[in-house]
Tab-separated table of C-alpha atoms in Angstrom:
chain	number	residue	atom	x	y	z
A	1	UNK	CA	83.912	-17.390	120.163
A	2	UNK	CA	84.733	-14.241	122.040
A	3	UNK	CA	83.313	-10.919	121.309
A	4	UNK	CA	85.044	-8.283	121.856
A	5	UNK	CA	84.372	-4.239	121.637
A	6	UNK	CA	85.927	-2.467	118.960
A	7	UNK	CA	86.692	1.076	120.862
A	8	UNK	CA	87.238	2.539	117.363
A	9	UNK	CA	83.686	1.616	116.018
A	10	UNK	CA	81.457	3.734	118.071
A	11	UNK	CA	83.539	6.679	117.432
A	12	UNK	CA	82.883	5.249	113.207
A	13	UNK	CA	79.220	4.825	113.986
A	14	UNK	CA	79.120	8.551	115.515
A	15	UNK	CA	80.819	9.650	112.166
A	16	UNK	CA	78.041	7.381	110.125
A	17	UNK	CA	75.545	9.358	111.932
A	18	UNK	CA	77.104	12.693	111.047
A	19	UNK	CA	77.574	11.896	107.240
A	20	UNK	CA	73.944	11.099	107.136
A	21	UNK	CA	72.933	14.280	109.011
A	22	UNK	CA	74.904	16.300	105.850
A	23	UNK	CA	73.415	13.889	103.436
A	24	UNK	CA	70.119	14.955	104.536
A	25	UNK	CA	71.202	18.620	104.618
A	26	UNK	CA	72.219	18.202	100.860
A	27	UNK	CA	69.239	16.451	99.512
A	28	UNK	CA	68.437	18.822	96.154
A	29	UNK	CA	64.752	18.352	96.079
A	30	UNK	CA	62.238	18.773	98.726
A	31	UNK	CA	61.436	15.028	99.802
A	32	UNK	CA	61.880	15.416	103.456
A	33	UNK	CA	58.831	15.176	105.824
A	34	UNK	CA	58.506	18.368	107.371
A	35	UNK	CA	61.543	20.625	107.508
A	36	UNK	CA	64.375	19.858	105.882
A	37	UNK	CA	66.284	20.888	108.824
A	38	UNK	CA	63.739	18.952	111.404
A	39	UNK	CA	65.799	15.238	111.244
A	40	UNK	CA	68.873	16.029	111.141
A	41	UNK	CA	68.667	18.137	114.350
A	42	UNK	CA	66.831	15.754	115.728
A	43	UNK	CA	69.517	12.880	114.674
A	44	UNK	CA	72.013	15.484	116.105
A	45	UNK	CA	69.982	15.638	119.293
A	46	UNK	CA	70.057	12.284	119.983
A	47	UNK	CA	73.627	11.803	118.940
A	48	UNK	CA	75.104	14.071	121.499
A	49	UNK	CA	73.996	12.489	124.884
A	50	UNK	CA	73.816	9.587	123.351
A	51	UNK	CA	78.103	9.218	122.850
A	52	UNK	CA	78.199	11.289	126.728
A	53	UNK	CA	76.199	8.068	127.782
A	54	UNK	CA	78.283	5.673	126.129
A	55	UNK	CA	81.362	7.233	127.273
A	56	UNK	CA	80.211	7.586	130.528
A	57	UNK	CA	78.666	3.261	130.567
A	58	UNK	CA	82.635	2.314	129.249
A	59	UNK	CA	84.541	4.015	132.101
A	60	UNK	CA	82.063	2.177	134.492
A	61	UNK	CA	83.016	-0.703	133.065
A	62	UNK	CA	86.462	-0.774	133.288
A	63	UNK	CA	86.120	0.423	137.307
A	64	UNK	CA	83.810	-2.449	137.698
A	65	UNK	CA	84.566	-3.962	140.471
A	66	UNK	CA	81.582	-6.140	142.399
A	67	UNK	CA	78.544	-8.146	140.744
A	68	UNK	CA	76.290	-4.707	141.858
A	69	UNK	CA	78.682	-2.382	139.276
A	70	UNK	CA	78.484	-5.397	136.646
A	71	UNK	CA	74.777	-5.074	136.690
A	72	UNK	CA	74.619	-1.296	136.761
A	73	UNK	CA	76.561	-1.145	133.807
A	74	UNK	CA	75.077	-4.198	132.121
A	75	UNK	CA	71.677	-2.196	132.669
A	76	UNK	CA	72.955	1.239	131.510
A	77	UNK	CA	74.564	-0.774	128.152
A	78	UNK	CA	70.488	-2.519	127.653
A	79	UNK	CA	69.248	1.563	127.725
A	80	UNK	CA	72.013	2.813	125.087
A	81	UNK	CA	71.471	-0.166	122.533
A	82	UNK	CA	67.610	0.458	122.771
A	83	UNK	CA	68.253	4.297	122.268
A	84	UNK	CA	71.013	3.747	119.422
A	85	UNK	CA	68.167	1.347	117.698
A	86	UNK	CA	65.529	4.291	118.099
A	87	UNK	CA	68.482	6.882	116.467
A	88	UNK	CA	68.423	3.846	113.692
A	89	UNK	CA	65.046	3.446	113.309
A	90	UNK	CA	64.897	7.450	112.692
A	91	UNK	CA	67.320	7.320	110.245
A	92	UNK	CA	66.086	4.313	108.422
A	93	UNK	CA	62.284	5.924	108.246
A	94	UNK	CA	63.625	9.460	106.972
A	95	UNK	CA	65.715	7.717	103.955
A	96	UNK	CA	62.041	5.454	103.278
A	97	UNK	CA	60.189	9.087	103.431
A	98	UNK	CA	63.078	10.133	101.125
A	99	UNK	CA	62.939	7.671	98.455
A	100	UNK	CA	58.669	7.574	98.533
A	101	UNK	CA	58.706	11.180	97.399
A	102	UNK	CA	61.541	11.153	95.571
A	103	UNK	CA	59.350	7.731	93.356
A	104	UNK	CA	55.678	9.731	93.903
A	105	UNK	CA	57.387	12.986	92.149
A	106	UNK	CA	58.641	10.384	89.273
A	107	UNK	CA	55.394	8.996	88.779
A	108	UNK	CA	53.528	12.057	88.846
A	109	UNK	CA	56.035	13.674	86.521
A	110	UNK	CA	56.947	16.707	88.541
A	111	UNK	CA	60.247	15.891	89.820
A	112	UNK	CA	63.328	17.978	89.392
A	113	UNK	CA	65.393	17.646	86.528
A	114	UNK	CA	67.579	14.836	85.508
A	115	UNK	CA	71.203	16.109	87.276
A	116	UNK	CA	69.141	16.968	90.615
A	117	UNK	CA	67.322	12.988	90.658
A	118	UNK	CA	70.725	11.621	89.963
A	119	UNK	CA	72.524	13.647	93.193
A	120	UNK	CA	69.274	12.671	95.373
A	121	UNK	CA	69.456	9.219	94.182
A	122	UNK	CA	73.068	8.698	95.080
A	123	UNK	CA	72.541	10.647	98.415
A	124	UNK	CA	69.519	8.200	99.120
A	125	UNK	CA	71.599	5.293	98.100
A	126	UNK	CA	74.612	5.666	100.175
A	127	UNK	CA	72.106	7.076	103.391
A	128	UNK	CA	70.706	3.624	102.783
A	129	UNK	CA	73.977	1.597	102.977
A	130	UNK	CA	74.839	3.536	105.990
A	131	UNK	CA	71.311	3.431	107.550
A	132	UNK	CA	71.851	-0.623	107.381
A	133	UNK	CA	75.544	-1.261	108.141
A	134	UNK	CA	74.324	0.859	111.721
A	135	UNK	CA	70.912	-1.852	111.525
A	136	UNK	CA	73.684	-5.055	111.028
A	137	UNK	CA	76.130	-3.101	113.548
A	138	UNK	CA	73.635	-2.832	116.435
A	139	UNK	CA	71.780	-6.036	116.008
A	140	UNK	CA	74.227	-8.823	115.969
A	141	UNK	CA	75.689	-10.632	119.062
A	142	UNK	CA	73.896	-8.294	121.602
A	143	UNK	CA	75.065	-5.300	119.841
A	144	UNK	CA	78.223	-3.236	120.825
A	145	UNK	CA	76.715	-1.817	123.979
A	146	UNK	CA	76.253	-5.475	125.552
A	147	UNK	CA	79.231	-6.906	124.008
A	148	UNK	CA	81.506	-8.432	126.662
A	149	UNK	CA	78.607	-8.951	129.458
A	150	UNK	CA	76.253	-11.336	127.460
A	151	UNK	CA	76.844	-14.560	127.529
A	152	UNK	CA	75.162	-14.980	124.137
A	153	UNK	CA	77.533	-16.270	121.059
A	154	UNK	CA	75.085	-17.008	118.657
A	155	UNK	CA	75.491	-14.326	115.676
A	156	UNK	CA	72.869	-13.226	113.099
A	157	UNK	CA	75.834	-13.325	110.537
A	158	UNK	CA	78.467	-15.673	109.681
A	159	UNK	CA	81.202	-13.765	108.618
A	160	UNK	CA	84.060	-16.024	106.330
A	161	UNK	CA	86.992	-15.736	109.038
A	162	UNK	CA	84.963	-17.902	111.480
A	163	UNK	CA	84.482	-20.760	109.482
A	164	UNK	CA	88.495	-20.299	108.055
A	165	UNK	CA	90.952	-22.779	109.921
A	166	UNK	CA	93.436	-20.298	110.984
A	167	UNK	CA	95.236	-19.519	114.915
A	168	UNK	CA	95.462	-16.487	113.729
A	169	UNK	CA	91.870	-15.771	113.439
A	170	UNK	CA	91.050	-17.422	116.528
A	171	UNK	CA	89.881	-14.585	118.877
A	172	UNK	CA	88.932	-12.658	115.942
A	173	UNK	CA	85.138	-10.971	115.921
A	174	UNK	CA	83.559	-8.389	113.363
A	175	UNK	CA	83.715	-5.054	113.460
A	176	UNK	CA	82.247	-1.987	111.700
A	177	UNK	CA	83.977	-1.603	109.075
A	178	UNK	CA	82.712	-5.781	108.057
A	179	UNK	CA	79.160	-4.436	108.818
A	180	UNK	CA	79.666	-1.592	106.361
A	181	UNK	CA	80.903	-3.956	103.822
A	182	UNK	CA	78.241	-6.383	104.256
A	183	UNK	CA	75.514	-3.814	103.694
A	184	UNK	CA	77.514	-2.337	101.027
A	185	UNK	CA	77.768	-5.549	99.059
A	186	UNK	CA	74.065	-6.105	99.490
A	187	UNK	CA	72.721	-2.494	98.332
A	188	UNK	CA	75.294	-3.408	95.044
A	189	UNK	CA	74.513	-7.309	94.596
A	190	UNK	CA	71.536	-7.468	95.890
A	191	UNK	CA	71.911	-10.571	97.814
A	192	UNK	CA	74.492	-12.019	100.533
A	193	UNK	CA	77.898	-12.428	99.230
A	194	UNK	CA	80.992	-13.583	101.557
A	195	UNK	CA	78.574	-13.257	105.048
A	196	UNK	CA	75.633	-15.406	105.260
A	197	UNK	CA	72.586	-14.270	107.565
A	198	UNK	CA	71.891	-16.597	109.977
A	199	UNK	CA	68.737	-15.090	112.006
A	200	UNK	CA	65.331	-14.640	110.475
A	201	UNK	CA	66.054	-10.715	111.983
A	202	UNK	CA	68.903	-10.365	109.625
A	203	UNK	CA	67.106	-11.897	106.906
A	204	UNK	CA	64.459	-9.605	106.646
A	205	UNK	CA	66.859	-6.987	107.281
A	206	UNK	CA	68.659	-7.929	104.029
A	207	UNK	CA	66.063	-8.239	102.094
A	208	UNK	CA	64.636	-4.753	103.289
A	209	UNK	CA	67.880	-2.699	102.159
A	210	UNK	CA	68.495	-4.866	98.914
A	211	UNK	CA	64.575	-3.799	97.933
A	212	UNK	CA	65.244	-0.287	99.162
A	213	UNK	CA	68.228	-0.357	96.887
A	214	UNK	CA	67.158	-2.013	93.581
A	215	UNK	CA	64.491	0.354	94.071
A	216	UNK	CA	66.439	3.550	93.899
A	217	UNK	CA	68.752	2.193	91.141
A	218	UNK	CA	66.358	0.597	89.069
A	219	UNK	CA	63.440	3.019	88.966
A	220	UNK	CA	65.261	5.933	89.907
A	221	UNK	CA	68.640	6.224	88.611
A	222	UNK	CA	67.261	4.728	85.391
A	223	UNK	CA	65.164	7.433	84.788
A	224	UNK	CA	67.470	9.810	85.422
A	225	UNK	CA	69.956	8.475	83.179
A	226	UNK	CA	67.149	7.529	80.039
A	227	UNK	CA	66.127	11.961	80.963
A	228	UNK	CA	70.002	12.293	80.181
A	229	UNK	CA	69.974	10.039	77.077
């Protein structure tokens, strides 16, 4: 099968990135390493050149014209996906910093009170969903950046329309919104539901965010809710 860019999902993934800039903004208690201020900016930072780059690599692309311009831009495309994994990574290890302070204050029984752990839990939550659906996003055939100049078709996820028997779904490939779904389902079920991982890469990334999640809800939430109670 095919796999084609969605135009629309970068400009979703540069919206992700924003929401969980304000999430981080918003968290009630102090469970941010350093500054509060220090990774959004930074997330910000990154964001900026990052899209100018992107931009920049997909009007290259479609004035490509000789096998030298294919490689410049298949080159340029290699640089973005590694920077949009670091932006990821950053994301992924300030919600994890989040979420240990947010369980340490718990345990030592000098957290905020019960409204404020129920706001940082859902913030943490749904930074966590978003963190992953970018993970899922960037990771799976080549990631968007590479899409259309790899000659790899072998996903990390089967998603249902590729194994349904339908012309109409022939050319059809995932997009964001079906990586936001997928991670959604998994923070909420904890386990695949409709897409089946396929790589051991998406595996472990599965089973990272449904931990991360149960976690939150479980110990968390819980507490919150039984401080309500």
């Amino acid at each position: 099968m095919a796999v084609r860019t969605h135009a629309l999902d970068f400009w979703m993934a540069r919206a992700a990135v924003l929401v969980v800039a304000g999430l981080q903004f918003l968290l009630v208690n102090d469970f941010s390493w350093g500054p509060r201020w220090l990774a959004p900016v930074i997330e910000l930072l990154l964001l900026a050149p990052l899209s100018m780059a992107t931009a920049w690599v997909q009007t290259r692309a479609r004035q490509a014209t000789t096998d030298e311009h294919f490689h410049l831009v298949g080159r340029s495309r290699r640089l973005i996906r590694r920077a949009a994994l670091g932006l990821t990574i950053l994301i992924t290890f300030m919600n994890f910093v989040a979420l240990y302070f947010l369980v340490r204050a718990l345990l030592g029984g000098h957290a905020g009170s019960a409204q404020t752990l129920l706001i940082d839990a859902v913030n943490i939550w749904v930074t966590n969903v978003i963190a992953f659906t970018l993970w899922y996003w960037s990771i799976d055939r080549g990631g968007p950046a590479s899409r259309g100049l790899t000659s790899k078709t072998y996903g990390d996820f089967q998603f249902p329309q590729m194994v349904i028997q339908d012309e109409r779904l022939k050319d059809w490939s995932p997009g964001f919104i079906d990586y936001l779904f997928l991670s959604f389902t998994n923070a909420t079920a904890f386990s695949p539901t409709d897409t089946m991982p396929l790589s051991p890469r998406a595996k472990l990334l599965m089973m990272a965010e449904a931990s991360l999640s149960l976690l939150t809800i479980a110990l968390v939430a819980a507490r919150a809710v039984n401080i309500l109670a």
